Tab-separated table of N, CA and C in Angstrom:
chain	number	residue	atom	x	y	z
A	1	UNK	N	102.322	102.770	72.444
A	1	UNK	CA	101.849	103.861	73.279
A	1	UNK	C	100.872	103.320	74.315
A	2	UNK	N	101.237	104.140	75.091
A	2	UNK	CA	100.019	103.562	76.427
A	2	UNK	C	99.205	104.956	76.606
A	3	UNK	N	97.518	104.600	77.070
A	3	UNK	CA	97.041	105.375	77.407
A	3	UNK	C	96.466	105.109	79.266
A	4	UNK	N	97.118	106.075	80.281
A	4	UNK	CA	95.801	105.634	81.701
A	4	UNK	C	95.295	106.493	81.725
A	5	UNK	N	94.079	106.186	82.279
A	5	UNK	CA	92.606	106.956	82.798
A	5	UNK	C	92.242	106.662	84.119
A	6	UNK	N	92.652	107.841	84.691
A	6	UNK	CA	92.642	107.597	86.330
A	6	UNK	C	90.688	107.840	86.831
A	7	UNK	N	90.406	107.150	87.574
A	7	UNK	CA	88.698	107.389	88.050
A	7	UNK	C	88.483	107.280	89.576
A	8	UNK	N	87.720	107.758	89.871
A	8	UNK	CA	87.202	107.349	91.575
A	8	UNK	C	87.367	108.687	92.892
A	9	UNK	N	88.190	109.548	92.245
A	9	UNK	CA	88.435	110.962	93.011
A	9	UNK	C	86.921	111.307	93.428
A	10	UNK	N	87.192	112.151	94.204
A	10	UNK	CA	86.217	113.044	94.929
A	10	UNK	C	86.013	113.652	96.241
A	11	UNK	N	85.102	114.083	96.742
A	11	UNK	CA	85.469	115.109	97.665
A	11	UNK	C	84.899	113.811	99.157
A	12	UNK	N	85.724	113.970	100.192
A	12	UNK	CA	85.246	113.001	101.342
A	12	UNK	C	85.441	113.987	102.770
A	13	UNK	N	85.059	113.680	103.968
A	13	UNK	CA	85.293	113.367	105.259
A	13	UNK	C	86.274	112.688	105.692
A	14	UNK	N	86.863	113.548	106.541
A	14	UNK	CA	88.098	112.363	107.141
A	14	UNK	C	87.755	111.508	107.891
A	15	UNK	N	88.312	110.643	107.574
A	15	UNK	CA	88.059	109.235	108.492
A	15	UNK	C	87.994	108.187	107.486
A	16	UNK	N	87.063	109.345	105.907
A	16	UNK	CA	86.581	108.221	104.709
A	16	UNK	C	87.556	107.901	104.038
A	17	UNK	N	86.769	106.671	103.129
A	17	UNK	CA	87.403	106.014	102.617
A	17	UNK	C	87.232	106.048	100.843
A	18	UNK	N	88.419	105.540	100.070
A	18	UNK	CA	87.734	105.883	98.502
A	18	UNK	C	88.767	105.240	97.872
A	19	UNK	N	88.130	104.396	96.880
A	19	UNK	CA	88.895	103.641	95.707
A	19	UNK	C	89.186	104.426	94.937
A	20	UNK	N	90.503	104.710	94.162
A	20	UNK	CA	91.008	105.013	92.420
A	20	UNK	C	91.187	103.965	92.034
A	21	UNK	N	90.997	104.367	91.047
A	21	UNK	CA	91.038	102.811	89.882
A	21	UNK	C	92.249	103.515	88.795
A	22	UNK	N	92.618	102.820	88.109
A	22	UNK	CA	93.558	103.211	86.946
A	22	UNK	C	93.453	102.142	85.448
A	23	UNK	N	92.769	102.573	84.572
A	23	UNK	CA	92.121	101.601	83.672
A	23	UNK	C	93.474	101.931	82.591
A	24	UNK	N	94.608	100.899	81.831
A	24	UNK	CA	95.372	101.023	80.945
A	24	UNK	C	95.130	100.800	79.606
A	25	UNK	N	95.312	101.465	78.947
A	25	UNK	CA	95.129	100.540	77.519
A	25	UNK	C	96.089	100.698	76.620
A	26	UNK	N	96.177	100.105	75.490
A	26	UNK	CA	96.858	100.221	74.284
A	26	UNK	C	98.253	99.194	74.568
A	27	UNK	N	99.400	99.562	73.938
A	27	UNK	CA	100.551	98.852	74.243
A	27	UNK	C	100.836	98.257	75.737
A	28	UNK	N	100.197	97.466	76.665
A	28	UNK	CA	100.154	97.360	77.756
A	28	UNK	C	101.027	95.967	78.339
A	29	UNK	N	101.342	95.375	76.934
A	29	UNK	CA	101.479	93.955	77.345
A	29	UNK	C	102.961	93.906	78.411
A	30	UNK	N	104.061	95.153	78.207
A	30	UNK	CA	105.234	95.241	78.640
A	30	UNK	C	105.284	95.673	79.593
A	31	UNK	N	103.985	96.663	80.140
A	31	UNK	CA	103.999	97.389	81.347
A	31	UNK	C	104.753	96.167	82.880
A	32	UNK	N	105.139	96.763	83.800
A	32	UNK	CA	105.922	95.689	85.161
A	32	UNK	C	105.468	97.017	85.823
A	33	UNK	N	105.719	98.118	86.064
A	33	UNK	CA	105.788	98.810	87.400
A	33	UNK	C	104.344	99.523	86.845
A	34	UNK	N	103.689	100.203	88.245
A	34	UNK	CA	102.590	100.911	87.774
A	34	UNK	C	102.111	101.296	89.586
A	35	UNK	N	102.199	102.826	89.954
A	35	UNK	CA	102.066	103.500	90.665
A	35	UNK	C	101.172	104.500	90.650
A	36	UNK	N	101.144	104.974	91.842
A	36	UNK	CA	100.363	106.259	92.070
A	36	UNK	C	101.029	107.566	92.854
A	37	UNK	N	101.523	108.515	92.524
A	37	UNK	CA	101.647	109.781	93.075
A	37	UNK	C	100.874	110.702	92.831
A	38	UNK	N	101.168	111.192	93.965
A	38	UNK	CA	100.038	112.826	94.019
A	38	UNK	C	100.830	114.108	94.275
A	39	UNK	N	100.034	115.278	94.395
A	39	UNK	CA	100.840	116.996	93.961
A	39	UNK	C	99.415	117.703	94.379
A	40	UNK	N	99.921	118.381	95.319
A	40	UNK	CA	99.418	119.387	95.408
A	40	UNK	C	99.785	120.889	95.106
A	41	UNK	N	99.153	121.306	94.378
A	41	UNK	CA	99.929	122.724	94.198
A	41	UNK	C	100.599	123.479	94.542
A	42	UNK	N	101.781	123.748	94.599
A	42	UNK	CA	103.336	124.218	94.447
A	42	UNK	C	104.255	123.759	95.257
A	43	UNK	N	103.680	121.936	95.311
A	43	UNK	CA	104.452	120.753	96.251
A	43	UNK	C	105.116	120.178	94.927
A	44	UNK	N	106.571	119.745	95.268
A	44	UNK	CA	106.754	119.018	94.446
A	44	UNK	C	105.414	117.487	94.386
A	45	UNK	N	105.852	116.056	93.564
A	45	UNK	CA	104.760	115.471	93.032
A	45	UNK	C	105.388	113.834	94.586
A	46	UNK	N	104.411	113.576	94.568
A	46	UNK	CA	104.556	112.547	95.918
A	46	UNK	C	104.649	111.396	95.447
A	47	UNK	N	105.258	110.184	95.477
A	47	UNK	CA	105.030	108.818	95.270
A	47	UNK	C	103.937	108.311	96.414
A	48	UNK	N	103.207	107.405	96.095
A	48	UNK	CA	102.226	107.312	97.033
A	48	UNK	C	102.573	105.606	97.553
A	49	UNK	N	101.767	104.926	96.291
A	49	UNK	CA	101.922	103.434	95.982
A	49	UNK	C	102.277	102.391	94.629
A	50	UNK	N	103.122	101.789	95.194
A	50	UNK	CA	103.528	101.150	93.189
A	50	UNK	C	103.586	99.796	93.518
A	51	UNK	N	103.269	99.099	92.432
A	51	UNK	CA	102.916	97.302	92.697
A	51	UNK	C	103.899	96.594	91.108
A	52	UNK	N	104.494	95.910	91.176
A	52	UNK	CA	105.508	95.688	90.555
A	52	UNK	C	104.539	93.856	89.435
A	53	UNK	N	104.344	94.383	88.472
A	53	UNK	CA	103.260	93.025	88.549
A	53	UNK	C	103.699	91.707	87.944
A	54	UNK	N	105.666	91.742	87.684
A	54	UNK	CA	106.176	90.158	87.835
A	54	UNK	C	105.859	89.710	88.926
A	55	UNK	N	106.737	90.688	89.802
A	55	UNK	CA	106.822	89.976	91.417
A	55	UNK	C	105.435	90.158	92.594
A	56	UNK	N	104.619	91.051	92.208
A	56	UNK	CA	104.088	91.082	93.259
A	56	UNK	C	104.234	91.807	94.369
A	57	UNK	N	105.445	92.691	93.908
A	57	UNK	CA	106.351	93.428	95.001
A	57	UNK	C	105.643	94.718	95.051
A	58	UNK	N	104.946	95.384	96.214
A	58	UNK	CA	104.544	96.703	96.815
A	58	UNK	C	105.462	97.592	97.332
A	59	UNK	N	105.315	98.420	96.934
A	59	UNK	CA	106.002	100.021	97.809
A	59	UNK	C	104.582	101.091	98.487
A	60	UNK	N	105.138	100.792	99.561
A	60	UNK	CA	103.953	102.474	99.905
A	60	UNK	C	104.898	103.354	100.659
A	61	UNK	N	104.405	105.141	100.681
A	61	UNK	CA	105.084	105.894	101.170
A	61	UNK	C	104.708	105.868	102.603
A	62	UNK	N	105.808	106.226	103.228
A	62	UNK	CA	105.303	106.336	105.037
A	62	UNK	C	104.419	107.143	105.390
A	63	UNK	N	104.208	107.980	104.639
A	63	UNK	CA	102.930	108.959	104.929
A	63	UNK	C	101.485	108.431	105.113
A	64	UNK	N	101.474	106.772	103.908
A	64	UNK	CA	99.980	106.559	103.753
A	64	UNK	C	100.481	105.003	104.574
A	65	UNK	N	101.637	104.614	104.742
A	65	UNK	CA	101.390	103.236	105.098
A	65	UNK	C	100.318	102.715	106.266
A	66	UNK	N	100.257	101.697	105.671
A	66	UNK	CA	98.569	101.451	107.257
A	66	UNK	C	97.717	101.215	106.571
A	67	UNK	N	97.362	102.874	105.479
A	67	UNK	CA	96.288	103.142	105.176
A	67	UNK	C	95.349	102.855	104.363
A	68	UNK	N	96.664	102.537	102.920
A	68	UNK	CA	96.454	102.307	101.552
A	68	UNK	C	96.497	100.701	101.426
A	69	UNK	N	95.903	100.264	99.961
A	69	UNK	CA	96.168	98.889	99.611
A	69	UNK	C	96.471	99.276	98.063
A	70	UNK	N	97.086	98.686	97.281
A	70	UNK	CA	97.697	98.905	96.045
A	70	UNK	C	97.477	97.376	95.299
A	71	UNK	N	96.585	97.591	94.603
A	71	UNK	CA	96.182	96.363	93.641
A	71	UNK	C	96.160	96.309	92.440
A	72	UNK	N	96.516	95.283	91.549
A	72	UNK	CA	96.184	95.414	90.156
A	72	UNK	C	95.658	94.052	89.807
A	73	UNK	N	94.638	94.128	88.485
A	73	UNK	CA	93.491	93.221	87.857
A	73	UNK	C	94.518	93.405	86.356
A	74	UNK	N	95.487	92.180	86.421
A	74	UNK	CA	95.762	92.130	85.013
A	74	UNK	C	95.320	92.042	83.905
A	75	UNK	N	94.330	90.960	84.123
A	75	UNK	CA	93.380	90.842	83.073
A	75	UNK	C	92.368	91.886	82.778
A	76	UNK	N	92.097	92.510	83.649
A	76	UNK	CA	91.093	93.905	83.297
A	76	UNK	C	92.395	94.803	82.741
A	77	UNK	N	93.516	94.964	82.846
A	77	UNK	CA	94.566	95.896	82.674
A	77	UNK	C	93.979	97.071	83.981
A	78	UNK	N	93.623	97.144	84.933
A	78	UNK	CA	93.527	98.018	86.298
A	78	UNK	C	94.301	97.973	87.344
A	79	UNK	N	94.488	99.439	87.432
A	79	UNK	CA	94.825	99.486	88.950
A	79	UNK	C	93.951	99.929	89.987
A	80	UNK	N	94.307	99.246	91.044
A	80	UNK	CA	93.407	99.920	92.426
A	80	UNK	C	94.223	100.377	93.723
A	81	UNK	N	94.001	101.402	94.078
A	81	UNK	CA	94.503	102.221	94.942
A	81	UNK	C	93.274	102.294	96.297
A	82	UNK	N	92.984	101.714	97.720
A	82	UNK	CA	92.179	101.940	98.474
A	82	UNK	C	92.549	102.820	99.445
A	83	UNK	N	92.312	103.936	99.525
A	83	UNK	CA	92.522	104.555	100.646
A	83	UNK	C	91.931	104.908	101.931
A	84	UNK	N	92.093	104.066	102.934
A	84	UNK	CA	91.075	104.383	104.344
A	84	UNK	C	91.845	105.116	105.516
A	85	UNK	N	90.878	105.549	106.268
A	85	UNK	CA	90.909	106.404	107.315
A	85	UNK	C	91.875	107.858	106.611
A	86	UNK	N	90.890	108.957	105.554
A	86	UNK	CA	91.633	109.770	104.775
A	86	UNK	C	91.700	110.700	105.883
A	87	UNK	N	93.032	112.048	105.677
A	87	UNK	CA	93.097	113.629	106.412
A	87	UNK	C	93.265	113.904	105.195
A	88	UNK	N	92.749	115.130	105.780
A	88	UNK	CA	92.976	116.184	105.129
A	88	UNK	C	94.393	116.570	103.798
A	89	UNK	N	95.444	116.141	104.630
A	89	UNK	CA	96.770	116.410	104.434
A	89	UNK	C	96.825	115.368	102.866
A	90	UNK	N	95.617	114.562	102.969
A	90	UNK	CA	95.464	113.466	101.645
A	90	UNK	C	94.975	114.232	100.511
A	91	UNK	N	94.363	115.560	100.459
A	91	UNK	CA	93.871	116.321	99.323
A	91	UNK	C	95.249	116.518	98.353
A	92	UNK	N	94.643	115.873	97.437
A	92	UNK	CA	95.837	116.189	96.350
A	92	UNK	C	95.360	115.720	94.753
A	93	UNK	N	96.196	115.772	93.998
A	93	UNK	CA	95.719	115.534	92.274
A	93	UNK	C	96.347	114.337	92.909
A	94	UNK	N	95.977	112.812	92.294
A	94	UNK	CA	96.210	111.626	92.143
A	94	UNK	C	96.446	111.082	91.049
A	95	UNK	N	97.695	110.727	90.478
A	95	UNK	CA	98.391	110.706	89.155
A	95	UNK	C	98.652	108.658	89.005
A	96	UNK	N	98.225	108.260	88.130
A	96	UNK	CA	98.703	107.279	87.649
A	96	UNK	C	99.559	107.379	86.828
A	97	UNK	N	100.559	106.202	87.158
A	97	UNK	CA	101.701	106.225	86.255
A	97	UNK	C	102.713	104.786	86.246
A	98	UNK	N	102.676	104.528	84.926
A	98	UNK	CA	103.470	103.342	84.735
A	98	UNK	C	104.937	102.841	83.166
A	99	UNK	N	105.363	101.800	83.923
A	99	UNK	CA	106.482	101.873	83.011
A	99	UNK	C	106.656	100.476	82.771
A	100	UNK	N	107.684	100.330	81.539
A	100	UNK	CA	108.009	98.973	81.515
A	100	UNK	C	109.414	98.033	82.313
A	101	UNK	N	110.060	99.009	83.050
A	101	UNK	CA	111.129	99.102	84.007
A	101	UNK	C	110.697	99.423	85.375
A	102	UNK	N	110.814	100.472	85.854
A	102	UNK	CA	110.639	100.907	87.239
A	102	UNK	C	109.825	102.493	87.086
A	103	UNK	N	108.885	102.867	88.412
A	103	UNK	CA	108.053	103.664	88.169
A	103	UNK	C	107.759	104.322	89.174
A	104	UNK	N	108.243	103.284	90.666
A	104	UNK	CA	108.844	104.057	92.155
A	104	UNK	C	109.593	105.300	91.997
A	105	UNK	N	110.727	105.000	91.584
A	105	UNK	CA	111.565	106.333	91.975
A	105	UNK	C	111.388	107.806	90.908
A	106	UNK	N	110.233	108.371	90.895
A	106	UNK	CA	110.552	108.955	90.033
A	106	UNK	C	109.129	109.134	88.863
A	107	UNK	N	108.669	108.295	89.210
A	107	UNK	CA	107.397	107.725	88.112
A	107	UNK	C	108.012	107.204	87.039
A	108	UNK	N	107.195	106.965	86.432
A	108	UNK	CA	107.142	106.090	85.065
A	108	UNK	C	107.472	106.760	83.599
A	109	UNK	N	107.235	106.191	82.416
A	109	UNK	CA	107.223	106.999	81.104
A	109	UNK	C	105.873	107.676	80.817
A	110	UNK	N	105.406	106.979	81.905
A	110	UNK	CA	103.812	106.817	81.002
A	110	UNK	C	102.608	107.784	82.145
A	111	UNK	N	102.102	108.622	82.079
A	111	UNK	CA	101.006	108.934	83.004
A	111	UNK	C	99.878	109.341	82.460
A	112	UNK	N	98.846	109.422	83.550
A	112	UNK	CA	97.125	109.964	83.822
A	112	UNK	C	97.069	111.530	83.491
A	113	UNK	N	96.274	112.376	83.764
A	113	UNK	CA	95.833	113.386	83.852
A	113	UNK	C	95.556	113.467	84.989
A	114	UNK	N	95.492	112.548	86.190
A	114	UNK	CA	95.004	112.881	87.260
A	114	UNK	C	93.300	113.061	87.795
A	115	UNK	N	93.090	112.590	88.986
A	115	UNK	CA	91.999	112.680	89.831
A	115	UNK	C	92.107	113.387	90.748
A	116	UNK	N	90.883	113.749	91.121
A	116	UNK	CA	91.246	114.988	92.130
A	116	UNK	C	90.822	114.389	93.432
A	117	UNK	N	91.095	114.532	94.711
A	117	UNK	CA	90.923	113.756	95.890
A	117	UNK	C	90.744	115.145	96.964
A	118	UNK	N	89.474	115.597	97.462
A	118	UNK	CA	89.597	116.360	98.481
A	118	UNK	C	88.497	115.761	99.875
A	119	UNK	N	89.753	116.181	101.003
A	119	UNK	CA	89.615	115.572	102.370
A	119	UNK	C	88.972	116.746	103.053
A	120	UNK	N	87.559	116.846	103.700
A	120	UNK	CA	87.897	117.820	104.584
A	120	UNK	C	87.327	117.351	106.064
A	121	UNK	N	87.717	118.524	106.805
A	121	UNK	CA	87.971	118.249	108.466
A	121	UNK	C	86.751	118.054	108.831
């Protein structure tokens, strides 16, 4: 079983900027994909960013590309999500989620409870 604990949400200014972190634990050793989507209420759920951690391989959505950086600290078992120059349109629940296959299309087996991220004008 895996447990994530998503951290770093909060309320900003556009323009700002703000780390999530995604701390994993438990059965972790198999995890490979490990992403971030977000949902805003009565949106379906968004893929944001996912980092693939054989290869090294990144996905970001066109919405945030530019914006975001998508990192992970294996040895801490973390993820990091940076998001700069935020809008508004960025307010959303921020969901970690990971798998031992693939976690892009769709998310993962495994998710957060979510952080909350609000942008205003």
């Amino acid at each position: 079983q895996v447990h994530l604990a998503e951290s770093g949400g909060g309320s900003v200014q556009s323009g700002g900027s703000l780390r999530l972190s995604c701390a994993a634990s438990g059965s972790t050793d198999n995890l490979t994909c490990m992403a971030w989507f977000r949902q805003v209420p009565g949106h379906e759920r968004e893929a944001v960013a996912a980092i693939y951690g054989d290869t090294g391989r990144t996905y970001h959505a066109a919405s945030v590309r530019g914006r975001v950086t998508i990192s992970q600290d294996s040895a801490a078992k973390m993820m990091h999500l940076d998001i700069h120059t935020l809008k508004p349109e960025d307010t959303a629940m921020y969901y970690c989620t990971a798998d031992a296959m693939e976690c892009w299309f769709g998310g993962g087996h495994y998710w957060g409870v979510g952080t909350q991220v609000t942008v205003s004008s």
